[in-house]
């Protein structure tokens, strides 16, 4: 004997639902793209403490900090061997700066930091995106070249 279940009334979605689903899908896609990016990235709150609100896996690999260790901390105190240079990161939007950073294990890293502003609907900066490029080997070679030049000129 077959048992029939009562039919459910048709659920009518509000018209906003497709837009919300599309927004959530775009957000998930953007997050996946940031996670897949091979360049170390971090998202920093524009509030006075400049606390980290996101790091991608490339950041974790390069600097040695797991996301849980980095989130909520200041980029300057976490990475910078030069506190003044770290403070200047946010002074000029859309700028690129060289920074002497340090990894979790204490080893130095020379990085070029590209800084971009994320603005809210009101136009105010809400977050900063920082993209790090490793320049450590380049700086080491530059130092060796300068030493060779000094030795050749007797300085």
PDB file of C-alpha atoms in Angstrom:
ATOM      1  CA  UNK A   1       0.000   0.000   0.000  1.00  0.00           C
ATOM      2  CA  UNK A   2       1.492   3.317  -1.082  1.00  0.00           C
ATOM      3  CA  UNK A   3       1.484   6.151   1.355  1.00  0.00           C
ATOM      4  CA  UNK A   4       1.103   9.577  -0.095  1.00  0.00           C
ATOM      5  CA  UNK A   5       2.637  12.510   1.667  1.00  0.00           C
ATOM      6  CA  UNK A   6       0.777  15.739   1.888  1.00  0.00           C
ATOM      7  CA  UNK A   7       1.912  18.166  -0.723  1.00  0.00           C
ATOM      8  CA  UNK A   8       3.845  21.199   0.409  1.00  0.00           C
ATOM      9  CA  UNK A   9       2.622  24.587  -0.547  1.00  0.00           C
ATOM     10  CA  UNK A  10       4.854  26.263  -3.089  1.00  0.00           C
ATOM     11  CA  UNK A  11       7.439  28.424  -1.385  1.00  0.00           C
ATOM     12  CA  UNK A  12       7.587  31.812  -2.981  1.00  0.00           C
ATOM     13  CA  UNK A  13      10.996  33.448  -2.792  1.00  0.00           C
ATOM     14  CA  UNK A  14      11.152  37.170  -2.416  1.00  0.00           C
ATOM     15  CA  UNK A  15      12.525  38.959  -5.445  1.00  0.00           C
ATOM     16  CA  UNK A  16      15.623  39.927  -3.512  1.00  0.00           C
ATOM     17  CA  UNK A  17      16.690  36.284  -3.119  1.00  0.00           C
ATOM     18  CA  UNK A  18      18.284  35.900  -6.588  1.00  0.00           C
ATOM     19  CA  UNK A  19      20.314  39.058  -6.020  1.00  0.00           C
ATOM     20  CA  UNK A  20      21.378  37.827  -2.593  1.00  0.00           C
ATOM     21  CA  UNK A  21      22.368  34.423  -3.979  1.00  0.00           C
ATOM     22  CA  UNK A  22      24.359  36.112  -6.746  1.00  0.00           C
ATOM     23  CA  UNK A  23      26.091  38.382  -4.197  1.00  0.00           C
ATOM     24  CA  UNK A  24      26.987  35.407  -1.998  1.00  0.00           C
ATOM     25  CA  UNK A  25      28.298  33.475  -5.005  1.00  0.00           C
ATOM     26  CA  UNK A  26      30.430  36.436  -6.097  1.00  0.00           C
ATOM     27  CA  UNK A  27      31.752  36.811  -2.543  1.00  0.00           C
ATOM     28  CA  UNK A  28      32.676  33.128  -2.399  1.00  0.00           C
ATOM     29  CA  UNK A  29      34.377  33.396  -5.791  1.00  0.00           C
ATOM     30  CA  UNK A  30      36.371  36.448  -4.698  1.00  0.00           C
ATOM     31  CA  UNK A  31      37.481  34.668  -1.511  1.00  0.00           C
ATOM     32  CA  UNK A  32      38.500  31.578  -3.488  1.00  0.00           C
ATOM     33  CA  UNK A  33      40.500  33.761  -5.891  1.00  0.00           C
ATOM     34  CA  UNK A  34      42.359  35.431  -2.998  1.00  0.00           C
ATOM     35  CA  UNK A  35      43.057  32.038  -1.452  1.00  0.00           C
ATOM     36  CA  UNK A  36      44.376  30.670  -4.768  1.00  0.00           C
ATOM     37  CA  UNK A  37      46.621  33.658  -5.474  1.00  0.00           C
ATOM     38  CA  UNK A  38      50.312  32.794  -5.221  1.00  0.00           C
ATOM     39  CA  UNK A  39      51.219  36.282  -3.995  1.00  0.00           C
ATOM     40  CA  UNK A  40      51.180  36.852  -0.213  1.00  0.00           C
ATOM     41  CA  UNK A  41      48.130  39.037   0.520  1.00  0.00           C
ATOM     42  CA  UNK A  42      46.589  40.477   3.632  1.00  0.00           C
ATOM     43  CA  UNK A  43      43.489  42.542   4.281  1.00  0.00           C
ATOM     44  CA  UNK A  44      43.956  45.147   7.023  1.00  0.00           C
ATOM     45  CA  UNK A  45      41.278  47.091   8.857  1.00  0.00           C
ATOM     46  CA  UNK A  46      41.599  50.839   8.239  1.00  0.00           C
ATOM     47  CA  UNK A  47      40.919  51.582  11.919  1.00  0.00           C
ATOM     48  CA  UNK A  48      43.734  53.100  13.958  1.00  0.00           C
ATOM     49  CA  UNK A  49      45.214  49.750  15.024  1.00  0.00           C
ATOM     50  CA  UNK A  50      45.442  48.439  11.422  1.00  0.00           C
ATOM     51  CA  UNK A  51      44.639  44.914  12.543  1.00  0.00           C
ATOM     52  CA  UNK A  52      44.810  42.054  10.060  1.00  0.00           C
ATOM     53  CA  UNK A  53      41.425  40.630   9.117  1.00  0.00           C
ATOM     54  CA  UNK A  54      42.509  38.170   6.390  1.00  0.00           C
ATOM     55  CA  UNK A  55      45.669  36.471   5.119  1.00  0.00           C
ATOM     56  CA  UNK A  56      45.889  34.093   2.195  1.00  0.00           C
ATOM     57  CA  UNK A  57      47.784  30.773   2.177  1.00  0.00           C
ATOM     58  CA  UNK A  58      50.704  32.363   0.273  1.00  0.00           C
ATOM     59  CA  UNK A  59      51.115  34.828   3.173  1.00  0.00           C
ATOM     60  CA  UNK A  60      51.175  31.912   5.608  1.00  0.00           C
ATOM     61  CA  UNK A  61      53.846  30.095   3.577  1.00  0.00           C
ATOM     62  CA  UNK A  62      56.049  33.155   3.029  1.00  0.00           C
ATOM     63  CA  UNK A  63      55.975  34.667   6.515  1.00  0.00           C
ATOM     64  CA  UNK A  64      55.439  31.457   8.503  1.00  0.00           C
ATOM     65  CA  UNK A  65      52.413  32.675  10.471  1.00  0.00           C
ATOM     66  CA  UNK A  66      49.205  30.663  10.394  1.00  0.00           C
ATOM     67  CA  UNK A  67      46.090  32.751   9.810  1.00  0.00           C
ATOM     68  CA  UNK A  68      44.994  32.268  13.428  1.00  0.00           C
ATOM     69  CA  UNK A  69      48.308  33.761  14.620  1.00  0.00           C
ATOM     70  CA  UNK A  70      48.090  36.788  12.308  1.00  0.00           C
ATOM     71  CA  UNK A  71      44.417  37.741  12.549  1.00  0.00           C
ATOM     72  CA  UNK A  72      43.764  40.688  14.840  1.00  0.00           C
ATOM     73  CA  UNK A  73      47.422  41.700  15.013  1.00  0.00           C
ATOM     74  CA  UNK A  74      48.991  44.794  13.508  1.00  0.00           C
ATOM     75  CA  UNK A  75      51.060  44.351  10.352  1.00  0.00           C
ATOM     76  CA  UNK A  76      53.708  46.636  11.822  1.00  0.00           C
ATOM     77  CA  UNK A  77      54.201  44.649  15.009  1.00  0.00           C
ATOM     78  CA  UNK A  78      53.859  41.292  13.283  1.00  0.00           C
ATOM     79  CA  UNK A  79      56.208  41.772  10.347  1.00  0.00           C
ATOM     80  CA  UNK A  80      58.224  44.909  10.435  1.00  0.00           C
ATOM     81  CA  UNK A  81      61.750  45.299  11.645  1.00  0.00           C
ATOM     82  CA  UNK A  82      61.245  49.006  10.911  1.00  0.00           C
ATOM     83  CA  UNK A  83      58.216  50.355  12.801  1.00  0.00           C
ATOM     84  CA  UNK A  84      58.366  53.793  11.135  1.00  0.00           C
ATOM     85  CA  UNK A  85      58.309  52.278   7.648  1.00  0.00           C
ATOM     86  CA  UNK A  86      55.360  50.086   8.614  1.00  0.00           C
ATOM     87  CA  UNK A  87      53.458  53.128   9.887  1.00  0.00           C
ATOM     88  CA  UNK A  88      54.013  54.886   6.540  1.00  0.00           C
ATOM     89  CA  UNK A  89      52.428  52.009   4.585  1.00  0.00           C
ATOM     90  CA  UNK A  90      49.004  53.641   4.739  1.00  0.00           C
ATOM     91  CA  UNK A  91      50.104  57.260   4.243  1.00  0.00           C
ATOM     92  CA  UNK A  92      49.835  57.241   0.447  1.00  0.00           C
ATOM     93  CA  UNK A  93      47.089  55.055  -1.038  1.00  0.00           C
ATOM     94  CA  UNK A  94      47.938  53.009  -4.108  1.00  0.00           C
ATOM     95  CA  UNK A  95      51.656  53.218  -3.271  1.00  0.00           C
ATOM     96  CA  UNK A  96      54.420  50.645  -3.389  1.00  0.00           C
ATOM     97  CA  UNK A  97      57.030  50.634  -0.656  1.00  0.00           C
ATOM     98  CA  UNK A  98      60.102  48.626   0.230  1.00  0.00           C
ATOM     99  CA  UNK A  99      60.003  47.208   3.728  1.00  0.00           C
ATOM    100  CA  UNK A 100      62.457  45.233   5.794  1.00  0.00           C
ATOM    101  CA  UNK A 101      60.223  42.595   7.301  1.00  0.00           C
ATOM    102  CA  UNK A 102      60.849  39.581   9.455  1.00  0.00           C
ATOM    103  CA  UNK A 103      59.350  36.140   9.252  1.00  0.00           C
ATOM    104  CA  UNK A 104      58.003  34.200  12.217  1.00  0.00           C
ATOM    105  CA  UNK A 105      61.331  32.374  12.552  1.00  0.00           C
ATOM    106  CA  UNK A 106      63.089  35.759  12.844  1.00  0.00           C
ATOM    107  CA  UNK A 107      64.766  35.607   9.435  1.00  0.00           C
ATOM    108  CA  UNK A 108      64.824  38.885   7.525  1.00  0.00           C
ATOM    109  CA  UNK A 109      62.838  39.463   4.360  1.00  0.00           C
ATOM    110  CA  UNK A 110      63.039  42.444   2.055  1.00  0.00           C
ATOM    111  CA  UNK A 111      59.606  42.909   0.556  1.00  0.00           C
ATOM    112  CA  UNK A 112      57.957  45.330  -1.802  1.00  0.00           C
ATOM    113  CA  UNK A 113      54.495  46.081  -0.487  1.00  0.00           C
ATOM    114  CA  UNK A 114      51.783  47.256  -2.863  1.00  0.00           C
ATOM    115  CA  UNK A 115      49.006  48.961  -0.915  1.00  0.00           C
ATOM    116  CA  UNK A 116      45.486  49.407  -2.207  1.00  0.00           C
ATOM    117  CA  UNK A 117      42.470  51.027  -0.577  1.00  0.00           C
ATOM    118  CA  UNK A 118      39.090  49.311  -0.233  1.00  0.00           C
ATOM    119  CA  UNK A 119      36.302  51.859   0.014  1.00  0.00           C
ATOM    120  CA  UNK A 120      32.825  51.478   1.450  1.00  0.00           C
ATOM    121  CA  UNK A 121      29.676  52.691  -0.267  1.00  0.00           C
ATOM    122  CA  UNK A 122      30.205  56.087   1.368  1.00  0.00           C
ATOM    123  CA  UNK A 123      33.652  56.420  -0.243  1.00  0.00           C
ATOM    124  CA  UNK A 124      35.606  56.104   3.010  1.00  0.00           C
ATOM    125  CA  UNK A 125      38.519  53.687   3.245  1.00  0.00           C
ATOM    126  CA  UNK A 126      37.422  50.661   5.270  1.00  0.00           C
ATOM    127  CA  UNK A 127      40.337  48.302   4.606  1.00  0.00           C
ATOM    128  CA  UNK A 128      43.758  48.141   3.005  1.00  0.00           C
ATOM    129  CA  UNK A 129      44.916  45.323   0.747  1.00  0.00           C
ATOM    130  CA  UNK A 130      48.631  44.605   1.018  1.00  0.00           C
ATOM    131  CA  UNK A 131      50.397  42.472  -1.589  1.00  0.00           C
ATOM    132  CA  UNK A 132      53.952  41.403  -0.779  1.00  0.00           C
ATOM    133  CA  UNK A 133      56.689  40.673  -3.339  1.00  0.00           C
ATOM    134  CA  UNK A 134      59.884  39.028  -2.125  1.00  0.00           C
ATOM    135  CA  UNK A 135      62.941  41.184  -2.843  1.00  0.00           C
ATOM    136  CA  UNK A 136      65.294  39.446  -0.395  1.00  0.00           C
ATOM    137  CA  UNK A 137      67.600  37.886  -2.985  1.00  0.00           C
ATOM    138  CA  UNK A 138      67.704  41.103  -5.010  1.00  0.00           C
ATOM    139  CA  UNK A 139      68.739  43.095  -1.922  1.00  0.00           C
ATOM    140  CA  UNK A 140      71.414  40.518  -1.050  1.00  0.00           C
ATOM    141  CA  UNK A 141      72.851  40.744  -4.572  1.00  0.00           C
ATOM    142  CA  UNK A 142      72.742  44.534  -4.406  1.00  0.00           C
ATOM    143  CA  UNK A 143      74.718  44.445  -1.148  1.00  0.00           C
ATOM    144  CA  UNK A 144      77.302  42.097  -2.637  1.00  0.00           C
ATOM    145  CA  UNK A 145      77.669  44.322  -5.698  1.00  0.00           C
ATOM    146  CA  UNK A 146      78.179  47.403  -3.522  1.00  0.00           C
ATOM    147  CA  UNK A 147      80.814  45.551  -1.501  1.00  0.00           C
ATOM    148  CA  UNK A 148      82.628  44.537  -4.716  1.00  0.00           C
ATOM    149  CA  UNK A 149      82.517  48.121  -6.002  1.00  0.00           C
ATOM    150  CA  UNK A 150      83.889  49.436  -2.710  1.00  0.00           C
ATOM    151  CA  UNK A 151      86.705  46.870  -2.768  1.00  0.00           C
ATOM    152  CA  UNK A 152      87.567  47.709  -6.401  1.00  0.00           C
ATOM    153  CA  UNK A 153      87.771  51.421  -5.677  1.00  0.00           C
ATOM    154  CA  UNK A 154      89.607  50.942  -2.391  1.00  0.00           C
ATOM    155  CA  UNK A 155      86.920  52.700  -0.352  1.00  0.00           C
TER     156      UNK A 155
END
